[in-house]
Amino acid sequence: NAGVTQTPKFQVLKTGQSMTLQCAQDMNHNSMYWYRQDPGMGLRLIYYSASEGTTDKGEVPNGYNVSRLNKREFSLRLESAAPSQTSVYFCAIKAGFNSNQPQHFGDGTRLSIL
Amino acid sequence: SQELEQSPQSLIVQEGKNLTINCTSSKTLYGLYWYKQKYGEGLIFLMMLQKGGEEKSHEKITAKLDEKKQQSSLHITASQPSHAGIYLCGAPRTDYGGSQGNLIFGKGTKLSVKP
């Protein structure tokens, strides 16, 4: 999807385990985003990075950390996974943070926490 | 707080029929984006609207933003099985820390098209 690669595509974890979700883009876009999608809740923003070197909390940041490793990569880390974090996670990119250009999404990571 | 409400939540239509999906905002829209999502896949960008009264079309899909910029509609003409999926509207967020670069999304409309 539009040059956004998410890994892994599926993952099952046990409660308390840690995990990092990876997102890489080949579009040279400045802004990157992490969302979670849950039934009945829609898409909710977890963290975002307006540009390389900056990260900010979104709507539901608790239990997560992020790293903008470079312009290409934005990772999401669950330090101690909880069943409430079972969800589908999407990474998105956009050319410029305050531009009106659309966000483009990866195919998602389906995460189950037992 | 800012909200986007989509209606209907789900829709089943016969192939060849027309349909409309609505997206209503609690606040003035400074842009409106329509996306389509197939099961197991990410969101695919369809169209972007910015000006009140604006209308855009792509193949058999037409999106409109009303003059007051608080409601958008997505209209599909002569639906086909390939139109099936979840349609989501998104808009720039204006109520969360002034982060206007971020989007808020509706909860989606699930469309099924019967052959």
mmCIF file of C-alpha atoms in Angstrom:
data_model
loop_
_atom_site.group_PDB
_atom_site.id
_atom_site.type_symbol
_atom_site.label_atom_id
_atom_site.label_comp_id
_atom_site.label_asym_id
_atom_site.label_seq_id
_atom_site.Cartn_x
_atom_site.Cartn_y
_atom_site.Cartn_z
ATOM 1 C CA ASN A 1 0.000 0.000 0.000
ATOM 2 C CA ALA A 2 1.507 3.256 -1.243
ATOM 3 C CA GLY A 3 5.014 2.266 -0.174
ATOM 4 C CA VAL A 4 4.247 1.534 3.493
ATOM 5 C CA THR A 5 5.522 -1.822 4.789
ATOM 6 C CA GLN A 6 4.476 -3.170 8.165
ATOM 7 C CA THR A 7 6.023 -6.178 9.862
ATOM 8 C CA PRO A 8 4.963 -8.602 11.101
ATOM 9 C CA LYS A 9 1.511 -9.114 9.552
ATOM 10 C CA PHE A 10 0.309 -11.347 12.393
ATOM 11 C CA GLN A 11 1.515 -11.945 15.932
ATOM 12 C CA VAL A 12 0.286 -13.737 19.018
ATOM 13 C CA LEU A 13 1.743 -12.740 22.369
ATOM 14 C CA LYS A 14 1.266 -13.757 25.957
ATOM 15 C CA THR A 15 0.348 -11.166 28.544
ATOM 16 C CA GLY A 16 3.455 -9.419 29.805
ATOM 17 C CA GLN A 17 5.580 -10.085 26.744
ATOM 18 C CA SER A 18 7.153 -7.253 24.828
ATOM 19 C CA MET A 19 7.094 -6.624 21.120
ATOM 20 C CA THR A 20 8.048 -4.047 18.522
ATOM 21 C CA LEU A 21 5.953 -3.393 15.437
ATOM 22 C CA GLN A 22 7.916 -2.066 12.498
ATOM 23 C CA CYS A 23 6.870 0.398 9.824
ATOM 24 C CA ALA A 24 9.020 1.458 6.885
ATOM 25 C CA GLN A 25 8.202 3.770 3.971
ATOM 26 C CA ASP A 26 9.819 4.380 0.619
ATOM 27 C CA MET A 27 7.922 7.580 -0.220
ATOM 28 C CA ASN A 28 10.292 10.007 1.533
ATOM 29 C CA HIS A 29 7.328 11.453 3.463
ATOM 30 C CA ASN A 30 7.923 13.512 6.586
ATOM 31 C CA SER A 31 5.041 12.445 8.790
ATOM 32 C CA MET A 32 4.293 8.988 10.137
ATOM 33 C CA TYR A 33 1.458 7.696 12.328
ATOM 34 C CA TRP A 34 0.441 4.680 14.349
ATOM 35 C CA TYR A 35 -3.266 3.815 14.734
ATOM 36 C CA ARG A 36 -5.151 0.966 16.277
ATOM 37 C CA GLN A 37 -8.463 -0.263 14.867
ATOM 38 C CA ASP A 38 -10.988 -1.980 17.106
ATOM 39 C CA PRO A 39 -14.561 -3.092 16.391
ATOM 40 C CA GLY A 40 -17.024 -0.372 17.329
ATOM 41 C CA MET A 41 -14.223 2.090 18.101
ATOM 42 C CA GLY A 42 -12.924 2.912 14.662
ATOM 43 C CA LEU A 43 -9.376 4.093 14.081
ATOM 44 C CA ARG A 44 -7.639 5.782 16.988
ATOM 45 C CA LEU A 45 -4.306 7.547 16.879
ATOM 46 C CA ILE A 46 -1.666 6.159 19.238
ATOM 47 C CA TYR A 47 1.425 8.205 18.409
ATOM 48 C CA TYR A 48 2.641 10.288 15.528
ATOM 49 C CA SER A 49 5.870 11.770 14.226
ATOM 50 C CA ALA A 50 5.442 15.040 12.370
ATOM 51 C CA SER A 51 9.004 14.876 11.103
ATOM 52 C CA GLU A 52 12.229 12.989 11.672
ATOM 53 C CA GLY A 53 13.410 13.463 15.228
ATOM 54 C CA THR A 54 10.023 14.286 16.748
ATOM 55 C CA THR A 55 7.279 12.135 18.246
ATOM 56 C CA ASP A 56 4.044 13.058 20.016
ATOM 57 C CA LYS A 57 1.215 11.327 21.803
ATOM 58 C CA GLY A 58 -2.065 10.778 20.090
ATOM 59 C CA GLU A 59 -5.445 9.866 21.509
ATOM 60 C CA VAL A 60 -4.536 6.513 23.147
ATOM 61 C CA PRO A 61 -0.783 6.428 23.943
ATOM 62 C CA ASN A 62 -0.829 4.559 27.263
ATOM 63 C CA GLY A 63 1.059 1.259 27.162
ATOM 64 C CA TYR A 64 3.001 2.156 24.032
ATOM 65 C CA ASN A 65 6.293 3.766 23.083
ATOM 66 C CA VAL A 66 7.568 4.830 19.681
ATOM 67 C CA SER A 67 10.865 5.506 17.945
ATOM 68 C CA ARG A 68 11.405 7.482 14.763
ATOM 69 C CA LEU A 69 14.646 5.788 13.881
ATOM 70 C CA ASN A 70 15.198 7.809 10.713
ATOM 71 C CA LYS A 71 13.032 9.334 8.026
ATOM 72 C CA ARG A 72 12.057 5.892 6.692
ATOM 73 C CA GLU A 73 11.220 4.008 9.863
ATOM 74 C CA PHE A 74 8.763 4.453 12.736
ATOM 75 C CA SER A 75 8.405 1.653 15.271
ATOM 76 C CA LEU A 76 5.784 0.995 17.933
ATOM 77 C CA ARG A 77 6.741 -0.880 21.085
ATOM 78 C CA LEU A 78 4.576 -2.688 23.604
ATOM 79 C CA GLU A 79 6.723 -3.088 26.709
ATOM 80 C CA SER A 80 4.351 -5.352 28.640
ATOM 81 C CA ALA A 81 1.487 -6.521 26.448
ATOM 82 C CA ALA A 82 -2.027 -6.638 27.878
ATOM 83 C CA PRO A 83 -5.157 -8.325 26.445
ATOM 84 C CA SER A 84 -6.673 -4.842 25.950
ATOM 85 C CA GLN A 85 -3.986 -4.227 23.342
ATOM 86 C CA THR A 86 -5.345 -6.949 21.086
ATOM 87 C CA SER A 87 -6.099 -5.014 17.925
ATOM 88 C CA VAL A 88 -5.155 -4.335 14.344
ATOM 89 C CA TYR A 89 -2.371 -1.776 14.142
ATOM 90 C CA PHE A 90 -1.901 0.477 11.140
ATOM 91 C CA CYS A 91 0.998 2.675 10.181
ATOM 92 C CA ALA A 92 0.311 5.664 7.939
ATOM 93 C CA ILE A 93 2.432 8.297 6.222
ATOM 94 C CA LYS A 94 1.841 11.780 4.898
ATOM 95 C CA ALA A 95 3.972 14.130 2.832
ATOM 96 C CA GLY A 96 3.884 17.056 5.282
ATOM 97 C CA PHE A 97 2.299 17.322 8.724
ATOM 98 C CA ASN A 98 0.287 20.476 8.105
ATOM 99 C CA SER A 99 -0.341 19.803 4.458
ATOM 100 C CA ASN A 100 -3.774 18.793 3.218
ATOM 101 C CA GLN A 101 -2.394 15.741 1.476
ATOM 102 C CA PRO A 102 -4.032 12.437 2.435
ATOM 103 C CA GLN A 103 -2.499 9.863 4.712
ATOM 104 C CA HIS A 104 -1.521 6.545 3.114
ATOM 105 C CA PHE A 105 -1.761 3.346 5.088
ATOM 106 C CA GLY A 106 0.088 0.064 5.374
ATOM 107 C CA ASP A 107 -1.706 -3.298 5.389
ATOM 108 C CA GLY A 108 -1.719 -3.609 9.152
ATOM 109 C CA THR A 109 -0.415 -5.903 11.890
ATOM 110 C CA ARG A 110 -2.963 -8.175 13.543
ATOM 111 C CA LEU A 111 -1.936 -8.605 17.149
ATOM 112 C CA SER A 112 -3.539 -10.992 19.635
ATOM 113 C CA ILE A 113 -2.572 -10.994 23.283
ATOM 114 C CA LEU A 114 -3.583 -14.004 25.341
ATOM 115 C CA SER B 1 -15.239 16.890 21.358
ATOM 116 C CA GLN B 2 -14.957 16.435 17.619
ATOM 117 C CA GLU B 3 -16.791 13.448 16.159
ATOM 118 C CA LEU B 4 -17.524 12.007 12.729
ATOM 119 C CA GLU B 5 -20.696 9.963 12.469
ATOM 120 C CA GLN B 6 -21.249 7.670 9.508
ATOM 121 C CA SER B 7 -24.561 6.294 8.340
ATOM 122 C CA PRO B 8 -25.649 3.689 7.737
ATOM 123 C CA GLN B 9 -23.385 1.408 9.751
ATOM 124 C CA SER B 10 -23.925 -1.355 7.227
ATOM 125 C CA LEU B 11 -25.592 -1.721 3.874
ATOM 126 C CA ILE B 12 -26.516 -4.638 1.653
ATOM 127 C CA VAL B 13 -27.442 -3.818 -1.932
ATOM 128 C CA GLN B 14 -28.185 -5.769 -5.067
ATOM 129 C CA GLU B 15 -25.599 -5.491 -7.812
ATOM 130 C CA GLY B 16 -26.460 -2.661 -10.145
ATOM 131 C CA LYS B 17 -28.219 -0.546 -7.515
ATOM 132 C CA ASN B 18 -27.151 2.914 -6.445
ATOM 133 C CA LEU B 19 -26.289 3.742 -2.850
ATOM 134 C CA THR B 20 -25.242 6.639 -0.641
ATOM 135 C CA ILE B 21 -23.117 6.740 2.519
ATOM 136 C CA ASN B 22 -23.117 9.816 4.746
ATOM 137 C CA CYS B 23 -20.510 11.319 7.050
ATOM 138 C CA THR B 24 -21.608 14.047 9.476
ATOM 139 C CA SER B 25 -19.264 16.140 11.579
ATOM 140 C CA SER B 26 -19.932 17.799 14.931
ATOM 141 C CA LYS B 27 -17.691 20.687 13.817
ATOM 142 C CA THR B 28 -16.828 22.500 10.595
ATOM 143 C CA LEU B 29 -14.767 20.324 8.290
ATOM 144 C CA TYR B 30 -11.430 21.634 7.079
ATOM 145 C CA GLY B 31 -11.084 18.854 4.576
ATOM 146 C CA LEU B 32 -12.702 15.449 4.269
ATOM 147 C CA TYR B 33 -11.087 12.230 3.114
ATOM 148 C CA TRP B 34 -12.814 9.070 1.964
ATOM 149 C CA TYR B 35 -11.103 5.705 2.292
ATOM 150 C CA LYS B 36 -12.052 2.139 1.430
ATOM 151 C CA GLN B 37 -10.908 -0.895 3.406
ATOM 152 C CA LYS B 38 -11.159 -4.520 2.384
ATOM 153 C CA TYR B 39 -11.046 -7.237 5.012
ATOM 154 C CA GLY B 40 -7.485 -7.982 6.035
ATOM 155 C CA GLU B 41 -6.083 -4.989 4.227
ATOM 156 C CA GLY B 42 -5.200 -1.403 4.891
ATOM 157 C CA LEU B 43 -7.111 1.722 3.975
ATOM 158 C CA ILE B 44 -7.046 2.810 0.367
ATOM 159 C CA PHE B 45 -7.408 6.530 -0.272
ATOM 160 C CA LEU B 46 -10.338 7.354 -2.564
ATOM 161 C CA MET B 47 -10.935 11.111 -2.625
ATOM 162 C CA MET B 48 -10.297 14.342 -0.788
ATOM 163 C CA LEU B 49 -12.689 17.299 -0.535
ATOM 164 C CA GLN B 50 -11.827 20.707 0.801
ATOM 165 C CA LYS B 51 -14.244 23.390 -0.301
ATOM 166 C CA GLY B 52 -17.896 23.749 0.587
ATOM 167 C CA GLY B 53 -20.012 22.507 -2.313
ATOM 168 C CA GLU B 54 -17.103 20.571 -3.817
ATOM 169 C CA GLU B 55 -17.842 17.386 -5.716
ATOM 170 C CA LYS B 56 -15.396 14.827 -7.083
ATOM 171 C CA SER B 57 -15.887 11.657 -9.068
ATOM 172 C CA HIS B 58 -13.761 8.650 -9.845
ATOM 173 C CA GLU B 59 -15.213 5.925 -11.999
ATOM 174 C CA LYS B 60 -18.614 5.203 -10.436
ATOM 175 C CA ILE B 61 -17.965 6.865 -7.094
ATOM 176 C CA THR B 62 -18.918 10.493 -6.388
ATOM 177 C CA ALA B 63 -18.171 12.355 -3.184
ATOM 178 C CA LYS B 64 -19.636 15.699 -2.134
ATOM 179 C CA LEU B 65 -19.017 18.148 0.681
ATOM 180 C CA ASP B 66 -21.996 20.300 1.605
ATOM 181 C CA GLU B 67 -21.899 24.088 1.526
ATOM 182 C CA LYS B 68 -21.800 24.352 5.305
ATOM 183 C CA LYS B 69 -18.871 21.915 5.408
ATOM 184 C CA GLN B 70 -20.378 19.691 8.065
ATOM 185 C CA GLN B 71 -21.537 16.766 5.994
ATOM 186 C CA SER B 72 -20.173 14.673 3.165
ATOM 187 C CA SER B 73 -21.771 11.969 1.085
ATOM 188 C CA LEU B 74 -20.317 9.154 -0.975
ATOM 189 C CA HIS B 75 -22.492 7.918 -3.813
ATOM 190 C CA ILE B 76 -21.890 4.739 -5.791
ATOM 191 C CA THR B 77 -23.698 4.325 -9.085
ATOM 192 C CA ALA B 78 -24.533 0.875 -10.453
ATOM 193 C CA SER B 79 -22.776 -0.986 -7.665
ATOM 194 C CA GLN B 80 -20.575 -4.000 -8.390
ATOM 195 C CA PRO B 81 -19.189 -6.746 -6.142
ATOM 196 C CA SER B 82 -15.805 -5.000 -6.366
ATOM 197 C CA HIS B 83 -17.314 -2.063 -4.442
ATOM 198 C CA ALA B 84 -17.827 -4.232 -1.357
ATOM 199 C CA GLY B 85 -15.802 -3.266 1.703
ATOM 200 C CA ILE B 86 -15.750 -0.783 4.547
ATOM 201 C CA TYR B 87 -15.883 2.909 3.701
ATOM 202 C CA LEU B 88 -14.414 5.361 6.177
ATOM 203 C CA CYS B 89 -14.426 9.119 6.251
ATOM 204 C CA GLY B 90 -11.632 11.070 7.909
ATOM 205 C CA ALA B 91 -11.133 14.756 8.669
ATOM 206 C CA PRO B 92 -8.378 16.968 10.082
ATOM 207 C CA ARG B 93 -8.565 17.013 13.834
ATOM 208 C CA THR B 94 -9.092 20.426 15.427
ATOM 209 C CA ASP B 95 -9.794 19.540 19.032
ATOM 210 C CA TYR B 96 -6.762 17.553 20.172
ATOM 211 C CA GLY B 97 -3.867 19.726 21.259
ATOM 212 C CA GLY B 98 -4.242 21.870 18.172
ATOM 213 C CA SER B 99 -2.855 19.016 16.093
ATOM 214 C CA GLN B 100 -4.536 19.912 12.890
ATOM 215 C CA GLY B 101 -2.271 17.644 10.946
ATOM 216 C CA ASN B 102 -3.886 14.607 12.516
ATOM 217 C CA LEU B 103 -7.075 12.938 11.354
ATOM 218 C CA ILE B 104 -10.189 11.784 13.121
ATOM 219 C CA PHE B 105 -12.143 8.951 11.500
ATOM 220 C CA GLY B 106 -15.725 7.794 11.411
ATOM 221 C CA LYS B 107 -16.411 4.212 12.471
ATOM 222 C CA GLY B 108 -17.038 3.073 8.933
ATOM 223 C CA THR B 109 -19.868 1.787 6.774
ATOM 224 C CA LYS B 110 -19.756 -1.858 5.756
ATOM 225 C CA LEU B 111 -21.019 -2.371 2.219
ATOM 226 C CA SER B 112 -21.997 -5.748 0.808
ATOM 227 C CA VAL B 113 -23.022 -6.118 -2.841
ATOM 228 C CA LYS B 114 -25.077 -9.165 -3.787
ATOM 229 C CA PRO B 115 -24.423 -10.555 -7.275
#
